Structure formats: C-alpha cells, structure tokens
Short mmCIF file of C-alpha atoms in Angstrom, two decimals:
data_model
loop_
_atom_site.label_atom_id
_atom_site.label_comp_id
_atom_site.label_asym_id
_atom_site.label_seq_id
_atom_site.Cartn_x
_atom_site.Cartn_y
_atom_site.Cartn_z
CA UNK A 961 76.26 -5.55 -36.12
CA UNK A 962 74.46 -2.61 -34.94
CA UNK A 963 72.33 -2.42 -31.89
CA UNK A 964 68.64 -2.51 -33.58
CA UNK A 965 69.60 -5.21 -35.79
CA UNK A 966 71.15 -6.89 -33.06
CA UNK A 967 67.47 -6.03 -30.93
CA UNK A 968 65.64 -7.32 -33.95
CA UNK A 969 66.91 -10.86 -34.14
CA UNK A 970 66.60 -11.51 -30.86
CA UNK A 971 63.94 -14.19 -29.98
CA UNK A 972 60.65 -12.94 -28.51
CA UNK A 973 58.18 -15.09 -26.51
CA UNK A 974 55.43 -16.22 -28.74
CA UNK A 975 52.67 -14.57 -26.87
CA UNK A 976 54.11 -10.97 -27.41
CA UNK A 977 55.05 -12.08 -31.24
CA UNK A 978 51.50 -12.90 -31.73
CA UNK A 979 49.99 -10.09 -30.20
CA UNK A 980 52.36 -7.75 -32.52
CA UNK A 981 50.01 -8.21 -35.70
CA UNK A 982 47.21 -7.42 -33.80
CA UNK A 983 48.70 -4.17 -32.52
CA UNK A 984 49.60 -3.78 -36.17
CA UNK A 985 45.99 -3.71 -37.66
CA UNK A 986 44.91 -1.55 -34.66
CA UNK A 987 47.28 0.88 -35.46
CA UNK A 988 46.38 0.75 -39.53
CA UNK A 989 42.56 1.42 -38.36
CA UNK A 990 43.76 4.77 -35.73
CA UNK A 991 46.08 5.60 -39.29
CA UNK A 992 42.92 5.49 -41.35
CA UNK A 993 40.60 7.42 -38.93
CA UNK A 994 43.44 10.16 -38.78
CA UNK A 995 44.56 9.31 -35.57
CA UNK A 996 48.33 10.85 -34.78
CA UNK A 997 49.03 9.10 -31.17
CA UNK A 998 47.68 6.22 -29.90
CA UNK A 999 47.71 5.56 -25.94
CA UNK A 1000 48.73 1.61 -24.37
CA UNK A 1001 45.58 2.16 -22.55
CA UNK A 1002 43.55 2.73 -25.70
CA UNK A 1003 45.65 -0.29 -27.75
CA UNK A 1004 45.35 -2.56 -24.30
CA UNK A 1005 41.30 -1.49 -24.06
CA UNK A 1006 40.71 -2.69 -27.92
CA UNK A 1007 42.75 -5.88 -27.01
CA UNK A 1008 40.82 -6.36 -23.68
CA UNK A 1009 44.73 -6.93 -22.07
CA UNK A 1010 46.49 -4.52 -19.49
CA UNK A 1011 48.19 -1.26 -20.95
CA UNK A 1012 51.48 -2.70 -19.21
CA UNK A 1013 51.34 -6.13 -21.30
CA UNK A 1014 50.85 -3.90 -24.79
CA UNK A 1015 54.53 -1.58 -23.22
CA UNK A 1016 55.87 -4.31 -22.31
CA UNK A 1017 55.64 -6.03 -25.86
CA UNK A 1018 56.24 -3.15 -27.62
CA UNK A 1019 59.72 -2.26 -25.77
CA UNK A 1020 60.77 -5.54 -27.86
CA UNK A 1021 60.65 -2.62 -30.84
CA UNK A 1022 63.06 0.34 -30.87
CA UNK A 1023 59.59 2.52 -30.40
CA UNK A 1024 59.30 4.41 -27.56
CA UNK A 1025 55.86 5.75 -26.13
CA UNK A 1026 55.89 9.36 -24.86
CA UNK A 1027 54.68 10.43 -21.66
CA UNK A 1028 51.01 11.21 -21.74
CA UNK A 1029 50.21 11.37 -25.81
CA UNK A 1030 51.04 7.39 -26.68
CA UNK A 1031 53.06 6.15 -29.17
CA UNK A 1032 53.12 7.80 -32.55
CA UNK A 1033 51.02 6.16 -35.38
CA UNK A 1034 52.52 6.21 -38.34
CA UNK A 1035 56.64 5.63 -37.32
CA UNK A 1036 55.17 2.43 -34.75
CA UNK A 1037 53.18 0.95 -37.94
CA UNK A 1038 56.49 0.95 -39.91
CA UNK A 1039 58.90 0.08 -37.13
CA UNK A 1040 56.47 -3.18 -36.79
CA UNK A 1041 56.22 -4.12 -40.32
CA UNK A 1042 59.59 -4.34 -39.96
CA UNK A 1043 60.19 -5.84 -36.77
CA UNK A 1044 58.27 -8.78 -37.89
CA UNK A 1045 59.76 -9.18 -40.99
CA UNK A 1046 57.34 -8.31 -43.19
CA UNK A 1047 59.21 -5.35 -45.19
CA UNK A 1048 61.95 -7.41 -46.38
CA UNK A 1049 60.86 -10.23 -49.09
CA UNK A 1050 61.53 -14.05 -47.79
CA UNK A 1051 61.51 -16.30 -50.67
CA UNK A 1052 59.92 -19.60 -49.97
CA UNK A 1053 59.23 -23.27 -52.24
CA UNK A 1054 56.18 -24.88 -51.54
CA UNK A 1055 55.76 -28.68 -51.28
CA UNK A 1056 52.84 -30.16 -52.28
CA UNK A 1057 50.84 -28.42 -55.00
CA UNK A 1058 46.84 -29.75 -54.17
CA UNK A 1059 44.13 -27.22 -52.52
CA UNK A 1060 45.48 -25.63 -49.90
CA UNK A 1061 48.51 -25.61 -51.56
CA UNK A 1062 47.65 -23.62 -54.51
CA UNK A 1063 45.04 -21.42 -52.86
CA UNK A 1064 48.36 -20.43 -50.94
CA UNK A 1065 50.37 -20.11 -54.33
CA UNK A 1066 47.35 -17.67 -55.61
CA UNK A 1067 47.83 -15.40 -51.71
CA UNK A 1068 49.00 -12.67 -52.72
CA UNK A 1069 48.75 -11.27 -49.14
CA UNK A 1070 51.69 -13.70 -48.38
CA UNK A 1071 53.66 -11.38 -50.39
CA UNK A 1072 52.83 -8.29 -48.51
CA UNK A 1073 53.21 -9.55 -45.41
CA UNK A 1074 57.21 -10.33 -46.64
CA UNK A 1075 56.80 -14.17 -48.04
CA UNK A 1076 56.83 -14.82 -51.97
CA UNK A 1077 56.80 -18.53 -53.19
CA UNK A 1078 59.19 -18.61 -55.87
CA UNK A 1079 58.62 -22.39 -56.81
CA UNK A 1080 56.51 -25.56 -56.09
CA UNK A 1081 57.10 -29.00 -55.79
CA UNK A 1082 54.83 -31.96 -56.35
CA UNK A 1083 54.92 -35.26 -57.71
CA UNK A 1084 51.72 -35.64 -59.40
CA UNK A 1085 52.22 -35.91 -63.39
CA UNK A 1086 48.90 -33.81 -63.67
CA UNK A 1087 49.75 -30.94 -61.89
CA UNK A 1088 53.90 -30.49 -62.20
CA UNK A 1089 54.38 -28.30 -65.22
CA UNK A 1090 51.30 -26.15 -64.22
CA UNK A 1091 51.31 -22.73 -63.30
CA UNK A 1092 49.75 -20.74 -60.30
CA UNK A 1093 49.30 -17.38 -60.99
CA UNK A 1094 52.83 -17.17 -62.06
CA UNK A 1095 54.07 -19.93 -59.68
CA UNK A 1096 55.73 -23.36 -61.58
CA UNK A 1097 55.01 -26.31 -60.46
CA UNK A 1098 58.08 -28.88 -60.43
CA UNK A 1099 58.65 -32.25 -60.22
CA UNK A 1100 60.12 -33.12 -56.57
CA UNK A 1101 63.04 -35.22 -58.06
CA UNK A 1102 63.91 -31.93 -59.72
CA UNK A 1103 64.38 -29.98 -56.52
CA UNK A 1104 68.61 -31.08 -56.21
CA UNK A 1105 68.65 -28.69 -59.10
CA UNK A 1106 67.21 -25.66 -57.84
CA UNK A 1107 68.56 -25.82 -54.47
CA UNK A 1108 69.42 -22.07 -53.71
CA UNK A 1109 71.07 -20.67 -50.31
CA UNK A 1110 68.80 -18.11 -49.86
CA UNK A 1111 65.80 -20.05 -50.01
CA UNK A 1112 65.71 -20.83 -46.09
CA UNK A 1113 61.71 -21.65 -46.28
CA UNK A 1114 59.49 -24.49 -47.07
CA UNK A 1115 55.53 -24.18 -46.48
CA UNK A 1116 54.37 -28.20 -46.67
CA UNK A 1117 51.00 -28.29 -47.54
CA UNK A 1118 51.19 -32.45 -48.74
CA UNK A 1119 49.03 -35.11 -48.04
CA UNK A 1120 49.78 -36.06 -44.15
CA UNK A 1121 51.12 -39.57 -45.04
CA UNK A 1122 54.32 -38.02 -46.77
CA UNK A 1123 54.99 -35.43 -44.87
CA UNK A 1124 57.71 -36.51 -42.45
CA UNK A 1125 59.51 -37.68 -45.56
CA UNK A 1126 58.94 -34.77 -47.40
CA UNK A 1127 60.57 -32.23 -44.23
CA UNK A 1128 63.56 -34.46 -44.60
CA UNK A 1129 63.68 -33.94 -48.52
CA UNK A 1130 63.48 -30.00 -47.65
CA UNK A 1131 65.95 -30.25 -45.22
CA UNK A 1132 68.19 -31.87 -46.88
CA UNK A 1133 67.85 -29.23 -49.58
CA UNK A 1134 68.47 -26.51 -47.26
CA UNK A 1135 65.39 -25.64 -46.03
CA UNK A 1136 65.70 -24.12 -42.35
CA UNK A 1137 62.40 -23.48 -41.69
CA UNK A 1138 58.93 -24.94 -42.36
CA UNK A 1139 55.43 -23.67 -42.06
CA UNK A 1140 53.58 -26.77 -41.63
CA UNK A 1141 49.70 -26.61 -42.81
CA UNK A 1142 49.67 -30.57 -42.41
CA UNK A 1143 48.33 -31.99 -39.08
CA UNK A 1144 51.30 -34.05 -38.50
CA UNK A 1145 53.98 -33.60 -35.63
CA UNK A 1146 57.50 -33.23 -37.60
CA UNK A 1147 60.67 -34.94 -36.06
CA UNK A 1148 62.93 -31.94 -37.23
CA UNK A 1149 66.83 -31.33 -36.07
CA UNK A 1150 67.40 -28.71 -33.13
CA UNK A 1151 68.52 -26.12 -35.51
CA UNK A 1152 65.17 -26.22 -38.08
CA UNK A 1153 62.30 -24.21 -37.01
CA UNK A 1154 59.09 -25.18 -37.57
CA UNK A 1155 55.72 -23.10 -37.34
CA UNK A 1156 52.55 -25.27 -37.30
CA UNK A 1157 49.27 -23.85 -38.59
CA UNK A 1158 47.14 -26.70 -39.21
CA UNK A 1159 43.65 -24.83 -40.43
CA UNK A 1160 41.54 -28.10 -40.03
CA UNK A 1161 42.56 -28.09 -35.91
CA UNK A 1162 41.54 -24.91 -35.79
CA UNK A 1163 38.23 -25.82 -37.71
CA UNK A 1164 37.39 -28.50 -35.52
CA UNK A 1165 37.85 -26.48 -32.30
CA UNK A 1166 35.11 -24.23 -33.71
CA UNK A 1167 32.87 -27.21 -34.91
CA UNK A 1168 32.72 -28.14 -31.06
CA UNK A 1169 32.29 -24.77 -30.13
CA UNK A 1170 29.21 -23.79 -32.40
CA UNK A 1171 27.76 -27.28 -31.56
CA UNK A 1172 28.08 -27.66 -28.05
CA UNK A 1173 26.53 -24.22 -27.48
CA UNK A 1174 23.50 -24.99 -30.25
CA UNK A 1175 23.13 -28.17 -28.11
CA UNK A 1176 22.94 -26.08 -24.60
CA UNK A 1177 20.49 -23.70 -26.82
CA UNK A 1178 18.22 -26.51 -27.60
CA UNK A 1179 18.01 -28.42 -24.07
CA UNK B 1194 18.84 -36.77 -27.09
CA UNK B 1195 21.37 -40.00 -27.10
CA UNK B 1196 23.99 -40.51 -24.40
CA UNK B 1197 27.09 -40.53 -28.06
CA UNK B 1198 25.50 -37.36 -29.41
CA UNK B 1199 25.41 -35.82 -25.76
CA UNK B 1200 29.02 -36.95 -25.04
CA UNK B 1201 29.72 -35.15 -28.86
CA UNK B 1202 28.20 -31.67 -28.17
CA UNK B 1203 30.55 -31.95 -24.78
CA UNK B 1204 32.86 -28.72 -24.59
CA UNK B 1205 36.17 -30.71 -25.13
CA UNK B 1206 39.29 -28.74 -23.77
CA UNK B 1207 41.14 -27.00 -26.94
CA UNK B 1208 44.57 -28.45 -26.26
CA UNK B 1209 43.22 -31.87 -26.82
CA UNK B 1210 41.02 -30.68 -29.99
CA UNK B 1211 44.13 -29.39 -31.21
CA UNK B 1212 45.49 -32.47 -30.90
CA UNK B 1213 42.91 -34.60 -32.23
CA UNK B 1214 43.44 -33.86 -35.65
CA UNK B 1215 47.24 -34.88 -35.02
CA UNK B 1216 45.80 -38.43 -34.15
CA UNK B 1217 43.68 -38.68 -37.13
CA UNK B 1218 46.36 -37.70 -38.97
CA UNK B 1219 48.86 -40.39 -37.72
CA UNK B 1220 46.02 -43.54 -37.73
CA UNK B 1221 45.58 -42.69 -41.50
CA UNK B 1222 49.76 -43.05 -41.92
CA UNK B 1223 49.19 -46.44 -39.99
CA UNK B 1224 46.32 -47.54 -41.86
CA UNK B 1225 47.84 -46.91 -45.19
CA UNK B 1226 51.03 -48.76 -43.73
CA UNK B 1227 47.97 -51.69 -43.22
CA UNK B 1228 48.00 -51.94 -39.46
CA UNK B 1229 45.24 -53.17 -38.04
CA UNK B 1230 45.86 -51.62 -34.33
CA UNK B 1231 47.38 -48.99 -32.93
CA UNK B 1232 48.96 -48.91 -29.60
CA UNK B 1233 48.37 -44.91 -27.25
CA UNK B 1234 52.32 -45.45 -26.87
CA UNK B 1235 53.07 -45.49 -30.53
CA UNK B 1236 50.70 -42.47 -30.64
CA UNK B 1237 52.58 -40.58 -28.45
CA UNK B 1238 56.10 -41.38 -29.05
CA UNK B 1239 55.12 -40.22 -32.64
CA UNK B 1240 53.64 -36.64 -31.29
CA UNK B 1241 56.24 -36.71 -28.29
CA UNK B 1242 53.84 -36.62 -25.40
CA UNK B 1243 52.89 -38.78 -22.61
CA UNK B 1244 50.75 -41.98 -23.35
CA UNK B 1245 48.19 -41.15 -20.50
CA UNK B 1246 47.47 -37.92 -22.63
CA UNK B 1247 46.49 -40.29 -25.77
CA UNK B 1248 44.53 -42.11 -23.64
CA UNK B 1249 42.79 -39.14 -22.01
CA UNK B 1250 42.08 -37.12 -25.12
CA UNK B 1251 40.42 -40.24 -26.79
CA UNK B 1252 38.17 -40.96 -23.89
CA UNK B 1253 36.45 -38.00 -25.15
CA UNK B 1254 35.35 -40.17 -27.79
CA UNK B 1255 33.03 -43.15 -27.41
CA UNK B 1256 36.08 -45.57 -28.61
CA UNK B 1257 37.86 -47.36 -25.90
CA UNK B 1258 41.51 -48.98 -26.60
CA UNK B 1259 41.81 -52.81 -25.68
CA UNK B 1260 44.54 -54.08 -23.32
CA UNK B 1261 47.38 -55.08 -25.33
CA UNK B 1262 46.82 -54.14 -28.72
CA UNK B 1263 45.28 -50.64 -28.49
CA UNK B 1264 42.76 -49.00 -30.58
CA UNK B 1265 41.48 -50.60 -33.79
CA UNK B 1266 42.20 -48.15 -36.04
CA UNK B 1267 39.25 -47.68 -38.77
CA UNK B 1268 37.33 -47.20 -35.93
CA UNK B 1269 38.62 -44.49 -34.44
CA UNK B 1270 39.57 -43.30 -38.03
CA UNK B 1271 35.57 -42.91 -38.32
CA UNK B 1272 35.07 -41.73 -35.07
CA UNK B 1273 37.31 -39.33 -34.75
CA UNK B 1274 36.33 -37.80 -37.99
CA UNK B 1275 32.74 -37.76 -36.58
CA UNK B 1276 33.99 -36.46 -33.24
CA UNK B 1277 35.61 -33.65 -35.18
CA UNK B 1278 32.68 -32.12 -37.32
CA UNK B 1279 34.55 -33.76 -40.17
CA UNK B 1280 31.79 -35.91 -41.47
CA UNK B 1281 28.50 -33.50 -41.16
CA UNK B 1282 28.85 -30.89 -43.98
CA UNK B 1283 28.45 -27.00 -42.37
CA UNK B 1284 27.57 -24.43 -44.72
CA UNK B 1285 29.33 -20.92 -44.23
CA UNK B 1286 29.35 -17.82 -45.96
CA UNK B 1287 32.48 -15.77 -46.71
CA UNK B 1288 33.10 -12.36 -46.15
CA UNK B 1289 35.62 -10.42 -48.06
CA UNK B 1290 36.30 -11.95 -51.44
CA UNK B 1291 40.22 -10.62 -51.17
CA UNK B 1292 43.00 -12.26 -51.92
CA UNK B 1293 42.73 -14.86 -48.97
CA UNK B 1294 39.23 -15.05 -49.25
CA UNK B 1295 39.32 -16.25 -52.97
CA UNK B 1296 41.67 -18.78 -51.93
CA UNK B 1297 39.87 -20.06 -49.02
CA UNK B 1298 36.89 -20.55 -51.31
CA UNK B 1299 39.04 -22.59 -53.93
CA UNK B 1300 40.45 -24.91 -51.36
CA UNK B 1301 38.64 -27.82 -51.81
CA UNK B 1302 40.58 -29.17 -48.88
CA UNK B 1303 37.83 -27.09 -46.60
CA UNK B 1304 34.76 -29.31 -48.11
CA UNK B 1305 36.71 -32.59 -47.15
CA UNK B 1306 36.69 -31.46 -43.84
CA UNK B 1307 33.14 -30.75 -43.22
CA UNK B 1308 32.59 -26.96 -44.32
CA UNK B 1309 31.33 -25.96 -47.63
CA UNK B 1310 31.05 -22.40 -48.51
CA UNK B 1311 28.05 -21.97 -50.12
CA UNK B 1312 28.05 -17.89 -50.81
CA UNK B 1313 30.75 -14.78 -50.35
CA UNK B 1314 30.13 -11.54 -49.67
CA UNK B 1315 32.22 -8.07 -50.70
CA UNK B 1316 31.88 -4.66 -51.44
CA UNK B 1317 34.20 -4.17 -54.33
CA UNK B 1318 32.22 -4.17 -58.07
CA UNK B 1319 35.15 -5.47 -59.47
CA UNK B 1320 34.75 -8.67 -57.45
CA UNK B 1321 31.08 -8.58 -56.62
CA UNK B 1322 29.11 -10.95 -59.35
CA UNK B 1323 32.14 -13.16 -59.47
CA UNK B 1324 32.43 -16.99 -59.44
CA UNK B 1325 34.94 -18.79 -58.13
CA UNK B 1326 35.30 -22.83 -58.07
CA UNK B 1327 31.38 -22.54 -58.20
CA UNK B 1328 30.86 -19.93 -55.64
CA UNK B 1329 29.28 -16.96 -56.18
CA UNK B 1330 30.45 -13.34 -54.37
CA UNK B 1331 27.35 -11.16 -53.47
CA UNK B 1332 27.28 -7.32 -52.56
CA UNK B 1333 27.32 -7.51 -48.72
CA UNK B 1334 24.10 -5.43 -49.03
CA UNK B 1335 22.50 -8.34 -50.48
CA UNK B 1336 23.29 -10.59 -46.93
CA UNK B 1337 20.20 -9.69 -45.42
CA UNK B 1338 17.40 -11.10 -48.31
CA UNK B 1339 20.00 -14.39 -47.94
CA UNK B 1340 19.71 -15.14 -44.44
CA UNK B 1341 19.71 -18.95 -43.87
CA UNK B 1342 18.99 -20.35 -40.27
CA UNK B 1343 20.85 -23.21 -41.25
CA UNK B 1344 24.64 -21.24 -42.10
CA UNK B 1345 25.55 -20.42 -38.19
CA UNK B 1346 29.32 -19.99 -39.90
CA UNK B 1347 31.19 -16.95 -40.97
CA UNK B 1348 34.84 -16.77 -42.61
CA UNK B 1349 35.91 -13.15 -41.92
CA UNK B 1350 38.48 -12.56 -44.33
CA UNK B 1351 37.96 -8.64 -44.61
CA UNK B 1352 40.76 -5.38 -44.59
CA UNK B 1353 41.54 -4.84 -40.64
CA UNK B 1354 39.61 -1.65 -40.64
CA UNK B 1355 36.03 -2.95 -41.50
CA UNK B 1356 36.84 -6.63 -39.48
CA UNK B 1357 34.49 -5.39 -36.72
CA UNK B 1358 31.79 -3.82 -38.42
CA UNK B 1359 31.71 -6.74 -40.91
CA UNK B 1360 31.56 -9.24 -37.66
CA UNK B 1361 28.64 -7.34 -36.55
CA UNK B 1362 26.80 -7.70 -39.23
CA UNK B 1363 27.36 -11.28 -39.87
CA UNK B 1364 25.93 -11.95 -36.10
CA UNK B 1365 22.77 -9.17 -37.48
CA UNK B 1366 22.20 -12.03 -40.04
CA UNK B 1367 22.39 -14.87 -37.76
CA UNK B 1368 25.92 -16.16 -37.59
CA UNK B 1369 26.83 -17.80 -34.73
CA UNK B 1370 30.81 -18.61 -34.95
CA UNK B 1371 32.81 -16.49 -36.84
CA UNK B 1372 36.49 -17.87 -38.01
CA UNK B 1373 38.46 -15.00 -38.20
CA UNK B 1374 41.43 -14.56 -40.45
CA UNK B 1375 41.97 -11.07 -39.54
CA UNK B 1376 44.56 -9.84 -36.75
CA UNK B 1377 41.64 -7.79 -35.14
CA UNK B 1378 40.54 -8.77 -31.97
CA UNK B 1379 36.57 -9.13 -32.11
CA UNK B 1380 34.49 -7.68 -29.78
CA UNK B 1381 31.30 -10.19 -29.69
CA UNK B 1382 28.27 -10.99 -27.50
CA UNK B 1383 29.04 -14.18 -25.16
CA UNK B 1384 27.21 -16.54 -27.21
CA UNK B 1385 29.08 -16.04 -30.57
CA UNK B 1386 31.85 -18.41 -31.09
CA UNK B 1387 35.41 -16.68 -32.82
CA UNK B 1388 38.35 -18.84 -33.65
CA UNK B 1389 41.18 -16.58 -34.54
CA UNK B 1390 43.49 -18.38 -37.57
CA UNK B 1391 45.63 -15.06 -38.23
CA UNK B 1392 48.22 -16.60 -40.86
CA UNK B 1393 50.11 -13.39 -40.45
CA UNK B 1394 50.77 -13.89 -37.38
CA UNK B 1395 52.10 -17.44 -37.30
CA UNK B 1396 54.18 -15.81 -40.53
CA UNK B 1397 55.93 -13.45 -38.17
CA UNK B 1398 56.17 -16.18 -35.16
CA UNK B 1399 58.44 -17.95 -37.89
CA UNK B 1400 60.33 -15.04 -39.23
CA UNK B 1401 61.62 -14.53 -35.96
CA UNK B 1402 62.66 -17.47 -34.88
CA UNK B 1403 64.04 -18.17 -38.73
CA UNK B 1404 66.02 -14.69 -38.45
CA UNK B 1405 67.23 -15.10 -35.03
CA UNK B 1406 68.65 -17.89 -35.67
CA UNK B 1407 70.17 -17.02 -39.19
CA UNK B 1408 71.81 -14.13 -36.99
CA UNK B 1409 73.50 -16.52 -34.09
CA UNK B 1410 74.96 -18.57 -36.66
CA UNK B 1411 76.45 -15.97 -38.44
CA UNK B 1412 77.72 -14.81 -34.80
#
C-alpha cells in the first residue's frame, strides 16, 4: 500500500470532512472566475473560519499550499474530488422505493459526486417491477439473489416503522454501510457505518427558526 | 398571543430539534405496535441517551409525562407534529430546477411534513416552462411579479457558483429562511434563517469512514 492511499483511508474528524465540500465549491467558483491560486486566508474569509483551520484540514490531502501565492486551483479541486471519494463510482441498493426514495433514484448528482444506485428494493406490489429513470425496482424477498460483494452501500429511505428490520435485512446481505434518510436511531454492529441525514430534522429546525423570529418580528 | 403558541415560537436548542423528530418517529413504531403509553426510559434506551434528556427535550412541548406510565402517546404524536411545523402547511419556492431540485419537488414526502412547494425558479430554457408533479418552473426573472408575503421559504438547490447571488435575490423577494442544499457557505443579513442540508457532504462523511474501514480490514 502506498503512502497516499494509505493517507487517504485514514479517518478524518467529521468537522474537517464536512468542511472539505465546501472548500470544494469555493474552489470550482475561483476555477470559473479564472482564478490560478487561491490563499487559506481568502478560502478561511469566504468560510468566515481562521486560515489555520482551512491548512489544517487541507494537510489531511496530499496538497500542499505554497508560501505566499495559496494553493493551486485546479490540482486542489481534483486532489479533493478524490480525497472524498467522489471520482471513483460506489455502487449502492436502495431500500424502500416511495418519495424520497425515488426522487433519490432520479439524482443524478449522486452519481457525480461517486454514488450510483444500481438496484431498489421494496415490497409494495405496485411499485416493484417499476423503473426509475433506469433504476429496477425489486421485490425485497428477492434481494438473497442479488447479493453482490462489491455492493458495500444501502441508502434506507422506508417508512420509519420498518426500518430497524430492514438495516438488519441489508446487513445481513452485506451491506457495510447505510445512509439513513429515516428519522430512526439504528442499533447497527461496531463494524457497519452509518451516516444519518434525516431531511425532515433538518426541516423542522428551520420551521422554529423562521417562526420564532416572525414571532419576535410581530411582538 | 397564547401562553402554547408563545411556548411554540420559543427558540428550542437544535440538538433537541434534531432529536425531536427521532421521538416522533419511535411513538409512531409504538403506536402501530398498539401501546397506549410510552415510558422517557424506553425512549431513550431506544435512541441510546439518558432518560433526563427525553424528559428535558419534551418539556419544550406543552405535554407532560405521568408518573409511572409515561407519556400517552397520540398525544404527543399530535403535539409533537404541531411542535415541529409538521401540521401548518409552509409554502416555498425552489430555486434551481437541477437534478436535485426536480427531485425535491417530486418528493411528496416534503408536503407530509408541512412544506409544499408551490413554484421553481431556473434559468435554463430547456427546463424553464416545465411541470413537474404539478409544479411549475419559472424564469428566475419572472420572481419578482410573483412575490408572495406569505412564502418566507427558499430551497436553494442552484450550481455552487451562482448559490450566493441566487440567495440574494431570494431575500430581494422576501424570503426569510433559505434551506440550502448547496456546499456554499451563505453570506446573509442576521435576520435570514439558512439551514445547510449539503447531501454531498454527508456522502463524503460516509465514504470515508466506509473506505477506511474497507482498508483496515484488508490490513
């Protein structure tokens, strides 16, 4: 194993990982206005974070930034596409085939940013069989069929009631991680990851957001 | 103003909106498992967390848990769904009919939850005059003859390079809390809300943790 491979599965803290797409899309809009360099202080200013938080998460990358000109665009941009994984294609099955679901099948920005669902899984006899924008629908039961090695991700996206029972289902398929859209807290083995992103949370937090500042406007 | 509808608009801490959702999602597992109560220790073993953090995060609400037998759960099915912006319909627009976009404005799933998008706004002729699942995309030039005091919500699901000119226009035409898909870190007057859902991100937070993982067993 070579030293930047070795450098690029190592884990980073969450915070930097986070931060990384954001440095990403700053660094697509310098590319775009012709930019060559870009300084930490200009990145860290966008950000509103100190220049030594945006070197510090970028030494996680085998970039270097050079003394007084910055970083250089266009070799950062790819070494973080790659760095987070989104130049090399992850194949995923999706459980749970209803709104959310689907709209996710139809993404095809998934499949830039490195994730293409290959196959989904539902129960319901009026939507297995279907067909999302080139994504099958199949029954659940038929899942012991299709199991496949490489296929290391699930993205659950069922109703919350099944959902504990349908992480042990993709577990016991092989799934190693899940990226949970359901609200629920999954009991998962040490060695599963799982990634919540539960939309509705995050719509809630700004329902009481908007309305507690429209109710301080009104008083 | 009422003393409930005061305690509502309350600025709630975000860790315990976040969680919120989590309850709602369990007491509609134990309600369709016909329980009747629900104890704040069943709660939390569930979610993993301390019972006096149950009990905390619900006294946000106007529902109280009785000695012994704990909350009664339609209640605080109801109540929480209130609590949560769930049950009063807000009605957003969209901006950038993209890939995501288009999916966000198919997912049903949103509607359920107390947000219906009523109108989405692009640039592209190839989109712009489109329908989809009954809601129309407008030229982003039209935004201004189809400003609504009643939409305060924006979904910013633009390209990273126009995310902040796009945000400034929405709070031009009167949005007050933006929900922003993009990576890009909004600059915005005080009183605008932003809640930052960048799936990307979360995508990359699992890659990681998937890959480094992958590589120590192989090691």
């Amino acid at each position: 194993m070579s030293k930047d491979s070795k450098k690029k599965n190592r884990i980073v803290p969450e915070p930097a990982l986070r931060r990384m797409p954001c440095y990403l899309a700053q660094l697509k809009v310098a590319q775009k206005e012709g930019l060559k360099y870009i300084s930490s202080p200009r990145i860290a200013n966008i950000m509103e974070i100190d220049p030594t938080q945006v070197t510090k998460d970028l030494s996680y990358t085998k970039i270097a930034g050079k003394t007084r000109v910055g970083y250089e665009v266009l070799p950062l941009i790819e070494e973080l596409e790659d760095f987070l994984g989104f130049k090399t294609m992850d194949e995923a099955f999706l459980f749970g085939a209803g709104s959310l679901g689907t709209a996710l099948m139809r993404d095809y920005g998934l499949r830039q940013f490195g994730l293409n669902i290959t196959s989904a899984f539902d129960i319901n006899p009026e939507i297995v069989g279907k067909d999302f924008d080139g994504v099958k629908v199949y029954h659940l039961d038929e899942l012991k069929n299709m199991i496949n090695p490489d296929i290391k991700i699930g993205i659950l996206t069922v109703p919350v009631e099944v959902a504990q029972k349908t992480a042990e289902i993709m577990i016991d398929a092989g799934i190693k991680a899940i990226w949970n859209f359901t609200p629920v807290i999954l009991r998962v083995p040490d060695d599963i990851v799982v990634q919540n992103t539960s939309l509705y949370a995050h719509l809630a937090v700004m329902f009481n957001r908007l309305h507690s500042k429209e109710s301080k406007r009104k008083n």
